[in-house]
Amino acid sequence: MPPDELSSPEYQGQRDSDLAHRSAFGGFVYLGFLAALWATTDYFSSHPALLAAITGISVACGAGRFLLGYRFERMYGRNPAAWRAAYSLVINLNALAWGLFLMATFLLYGYRDWKTLLLLICLAGTAPIALAALTPSPAVIRTFLIALTAPMIAANLYLGSTLNYTMALVFFWYLVFAAGHARVLHRQYVDYTLEKFALAAAKKSAEDANRAKSAFLANMGHELRTPMNAILGMTHLALNSPADSERRQYLLMVKSAGESLLAMLNRLLDFSKIEAGKIELEAVPFSVRRLSDETMQSLVAEARSKGIQLRSYVDASVPLRLQGDPLRLRQVMVNVVGNALKFTNQGEIESRISRIQDPATGVLLQFTVKDTGIGIAPEKQQSIFEAFEQADSSTTRKYGGTGLGLAISSRIVEMMGGRMWVESEPGRGSSFHWTARFAIASEKAAGGVQEGAKAVIPAAATPNLKILVAEDHAMSRQLLKKLLEMRGYLVVAVANGSEALRAMEQQVFDLVLMDIHMPELDGIGTAAEIRRREQGGKPVPIIAMTAESAESLRERYVTSGITEYFAKPIKPDRLFELIEKVYRGVNAAGMSGTA
Ligand code: ADP
């Protein structure tokens, strides 16, 4: 046993806590022996003082022991050494009193008296139980055993007959064996406790490492996506410039590979964000019917190309306007319906939404997506909801995928107060079900129902807008500049907030497009400074770009004067739409994120 570990406060605390919890009630065992003595013997009439004394000591020590055990956390927390001393005292004092009482009974009445025999039976029976209860502390066991047996050994040695020597030897033998056995029990206790500590430490470090990994990946999101966006953006540019057909073919392949790599990256990062607890759900008004229609609509072309029928039903009982996170709900729907499409080669896919129950507040909806696809083997129906799990590696090679979609979806659904499950028969098809809770949107909020992630109304380009772009990443900056110039805007691009402020001193811009994460002066600081310098004059619209969950930063954006924000990765068409919208002052009064 490593001695330093045994002297650690952590081990000692555990040991004393175990000692208290195992043995606090043990003090009461003596009360049973006393009752037998009072009720069935003439002890009280022949030696009342002795019986009263042992009764008093037993009751006091038993109560003290119970109290010290019952209030362990509080008393031990205040002074561990004092608790230990007090507990040891009440146990040993009691044991010593009973050792002496047995000796006195033996001296007064001899071996042949029933009272002596009764006490011998009681104490010999109690000692092994006490050994088990006192196992955490070898010191207490040792003193307990000695206190109980030493008076009898001493008295027998003192009396000196053959019978007495024999009895002294029997008691001594008993003491040796009990102490030996106590040692074995104690060693097992130490091994078990240290192993428990080692396991707890290993578990904690594994959890810490997992959390650190998830946090690292979540933070890396920005770094990983930026070059990916640049690759895709540059390909977009190259495809828009004259190129011979062979080169164009290669570029189209680069584009498609880049897009699927970005999609996988997004899933991986999304999952690590969920694991790291970095995702918060929005609560905005939306219509679940429109969300369902739009989601199914977006998958119609793919279904048609496979010759599969898509049907979607929303029960009449589903409220028109709900409050929740439409983006995340759509993500779950796209994933489950997308899977159904992926794993179905003929037949149909049916999506149904119904209201199953009204919790105390809001509504609980059940979503079902039923397909006539390849189905899932019963033993895999549970594991597919875990990260990186796929039902069959051969189908994976055929159909592709990361094994993260359902893990992400089921966690999102849990965050929405629901759960996800599957019923499936291999060869016949699967039904994925999930539930989710929503609040019912108030009439006022319903006025501005946000239809999921629907992009803003496309508007005609306003050419010759003068746009200031602030972005620290050189490739992204160049890409943005090129994209905006292709659209017909006049662009000045700078690398950070300070340069942006300098540029604004020299020229007037119609709009500022700016990254949030920049060295020196970041987007939020720059926006605040721009607003300060305007001093109530006509405000220039500022669009912030961010790779983080913009929702969590909404408040900071509003207070720093940012007009709109745009979630990376950059999708050119959406960015153009947002610029037009912001410039024309549509919705200029409020914030509405575009992801
Ligand atoms: P993936 O990206 O691999 O599709 P998911 O987590 O979305 O990851 O799905 C995990 C696995 O569950 C899939 O690889 C597939 O084996 C199985 N699966 C999911 N949906 C269906 C379905 N509708 N029919 C058959 N198998 C499915």
mmCIF file with all atom_site columns, C-alpha atoms and ligand atoms in Angstrom, residues 267 335 339-340 342-343 371 374-376 384 389-392 395-396 400-407 430 432, ligand 1:
data_model
loop_
_atom_site.group_PDB
_atom_site.id
_atom_site.type_symbol
_atom_site.label_atom_id
_atom_site.label_alt_id
_atom_site.label_comp_id
_atom_site.label_asym_id
_atom_site.label_entity_id
_atom_site.label_seq_id
_atom_site.pdbx_PDB_ins_code
_atom_site.Cartn_x
_atom_site.Cartn_y
_atom_site.Cartn_z
_atom_site.occupancy
_atom_site.B_iso_or_equiv
_atom_site.pdbx_formal_charge
_atom_site.auth_seq_id
_atom_site.auth_comp_id
_atom_site.auth_asym_id
_atom_site.auth_atom_id
_atom_site.pdbx_PDB_model_num
ATOM   1  C CA  . ARG A 1 267 ? -21.504 17.841 -39.017 1.00 0.00 ? 267 ARG A CA  1
ATOM   2  C CA  . ASN A 1 335 ? -31.396 14.516 -41.681 1.00 0.00 ? 335 ASN A CA  1
ATOM   3  C CA  . ASN A 1 339 ? -31.620 9.268  -44.599 1.00 0.00 ? 339 ASN A CA  1
ATOM   4  C CA  . ALA A 1 340 ? -34.965 7.822  -45.669 1.00 0.00 ? 340 ALA A CA  1
ATOM   5  C CA  . LYS A 1 342 ? -30.713 7.623  -49.072 1.00 0.00 ? 342 LYS A CA  1
ATOM   6  C CA  . PHE A 1 343 ? -31.759 4.186  -47.889 1.00 0.00 ? 343 PHE A CA  1
ATOM   7  C CA  . ASP A 1 371 ? -39.944 4.778  -45.568 1.00 0.00 ? 371 ASP A CA  1
ATOM   8  C CA  . ILE A 1 374 ? -33.708 -1.346 -46.730 1.00 0.00 ? 374 ILE A CA  1
ATOM   9  C CA  . GLY A 1 375 ? -34.636 -1.301 -43.020 1.00 0.00 ? 375 GLY A CA  1
ATOM   10 C CA  . ILE A 1 376 ? -32.358 -1.742 -40.018 1.00 0.00 ? 376 ILE A CA  1
ATOM   11 C CA  . ILE A 1 384 ? -27.413 4.055  -34.776 1.00 0.00 ? 384 ILE A CA  1
ATOM   12 C CA  . GLU A 1 389 ? -22.354 4.349  -35.597 1.00 0.00 ? 389 GLU A CA  1
ATOM   13 C CA  . GLN A 1 390 ? -23.689 2.985  -38.836 1.00 0.00 ? 390 GLN A CA  1
ATOM   14 C CA  . ALA A 1 391 ? -25.911 -0.044 -39.173 1.00 0.00 ? 391 ALA A CA  1
ATOM   15 C CA  . ASP A 1 392 ? -23.813 -1.857 -41.714 1.00 0.00 ? 392 ASP A CA  1
ATOM   16 C CA  . THR A 1 395 ? -24.114 -0.191 -46.885 1.00 0.00 ? 395 THR A CA  1
ATOM   17 C CA  . THR A 1 396 ? -21.976 2.697  -45.666 1.00 0.00 ? 396 THR A CA  1
ATOM   18 C CA  . GLY A 1 400 ? -21.672 7.142  -47.676 1.00 0.00 ? 400 GLY A CA  1
ATOM   19 C CA  . GLY A 1 401 ? -22.239 9.234  -44.535 1.00 0.00 ? 401 GLY A CA  1
ATOM   20 C CA  . THR A 1 402 ? -20.531 10.076 -41.271 1.00 0.00 ? 402 THR A CA  1
ATOM   21 C CA  . GLY A 1 403 ? -22.664 8.216  -38.750 1.00 0.00 ? 403 GLY A CA  1
ATOM   22 C CA  . LEU A 1 404 ? -23.196 11.538 -36.960 1.00 0.00 ? 404 LEU A CA  1
ATOM   23 C CA  . GLY A 1 405 ? -26.549 12.668 -38.339 1.00 0.00 ? 405 GLY A CA  1
ATOM   24 C CA  . LEU A 1 406 ? -28.766 10.699 -35.994 1.00 0.00 ? 406 LEU A CA  1
ATOM   25 C CA  . ALA A 1 407 ? -26.456 11.322 -33.009 1.00 0.00 ? 407 ALA A CA  1
ATOM   26 C CA  . SER A 1 430 ? -38.180 2.019  -41.210 1.00 0.00 ? 430 SER A CA  1
ATOM   27 C CA  . PHE A 1 432 ? -38.251 7.163  -37.386 1.00 0.00 ? 432 PHE A CA  1
HETATM 28 P P1  . ADP B 2 .   ? -25.019 8.606  -41.778 1.00 0.00 ? 1   ADP B P1  1
HETATM 29 O O1  . ADP B 2 .   ? -24.336 9.911  -42.043 1.00 0.00 ? 1   ADP B O1  1
HETATM 30 O O2  . ADP B 2 .   ? -24.106 7.437  -41.858 1.00 0.00 ? 1   ADP B O2  1
HETATM 31 O O3  . ADP B 2 .   ? -26.292 8.440  -42.532 1.00 0.00 ? 1   ADP B O3  1
HETATM 32 P P2  . ADP B 2 .   ? -26.745 8.712  -39.463 1.00 0.00 ? 1   ADP B P2  1
HETATM 33 O O4  . ADP B 2 .   ? -26.412 8.899  -38.030 1.00 0.00 ? 1   ADP B O4  1
HETATM 34 O O5  . ADP B 2 .   ? -27.696 9.674  -40.078 1.00 0.00 ? 1   ADP B O5  1
HETATM 35 O O6  . ADP B 2 .   ? -25.369 8.703  -40.229 1.00 0.00 ? 1   ADP B O6  1
HETATM 36 O O7  . ADP B 2 .   ? -27.299 7.245  -39.651 1.00 0.00 ? 1   ADP B O7  1
HETATM 37 C C1  . ADP B 2 .   ? -26.647 6.173  -39.018 1.00 0.00 ? 1   ADP B C1  1
HETATM 38 C C2  . ADP B 2 .   ? -26.963 4.875  -39.688 1.00 0.00 ? 1   ADP B C2  1
HETATM 39 O O8  . ADP B 2 .   ? -28.313 4.512  -39.462 1.00 0.00 ? 1   ADP B O8  1
HETATM 40 C C3  . ADP B 2 .   ? -26.824 4.902  -41.196 1.00 0.00 ? 1   ADP B C3  1
HETATM 41 O O9  . ADP B 2 .   ? -25.477 4.695  -41.598 1.00 0.00 ? 1   ADP B O9  1
HETATM 42 C C4  . ADP B 2 .   ? -27.701 3.726  -41.595 1.00 0.00 ? 1   ADP B C4  1
HETATM 43 O O10 . ADP B 2 .   ? -26.984 2.517  -41.444 1.00 0.00 ? 1   ADP B O10 1
HETATM 44 C C5  . ADP B 2 .   ? -28.805 3.753  -40.554 1.00 0.00 ? 1   ADP B C5  1
HETATM 45 N N1  . ADP B 2 .   ? -30.025 4.433  -41.052 1.00 0.00 ? 1   ADP B N1  1
HETATM 46 C C6  . ADP B 2 .   ? -30.431 5.683  -40.784 1.00 0.00 ? 1   ADP B C6  1
HETATM 47 N N2  . ADP B 2 .   ? -31.615 5.961  -41.369 1.00 0.00 ? 1   ADP B N2  1
HETATM 48 C C7  . ADP B 2 .   ? -31.978 4.852  -42.049 1.00 0.00 ? 1   ADP B C7  1
HETATM 49 C C8  . ADP B 2 .   ? -33.116 4.498  -42.862 1.00 0.00 ? 1   ADP B C8  1
HETATM 50 N N3  . ADP B 2 .   ? -34.124 5.353  -43.089 1.00 0.00 ? 1   ADP B N3  1
HETATM 51 N N4  . ADP B 2 .   ? -33.137 3.246  -43.370 1.00 0.00 ? 1   ADP B N4  1
HETATM 52 C C9  . ADP B 2 .   ? -32.142 2.390  -43.146 1.00 0.00 ? 1   ADP B C9  1
HETATM 53 N N5  . ADP B 2 .   ? -31.047 2.638  -42.398 1.00 0.00 ? 1   ADP B N5  1
HETATM 54 C C10 . ADP B 2 .   ? -30.955 3.859  -41.846 1.00 0.00 ? 1   ADP B C10 1
#
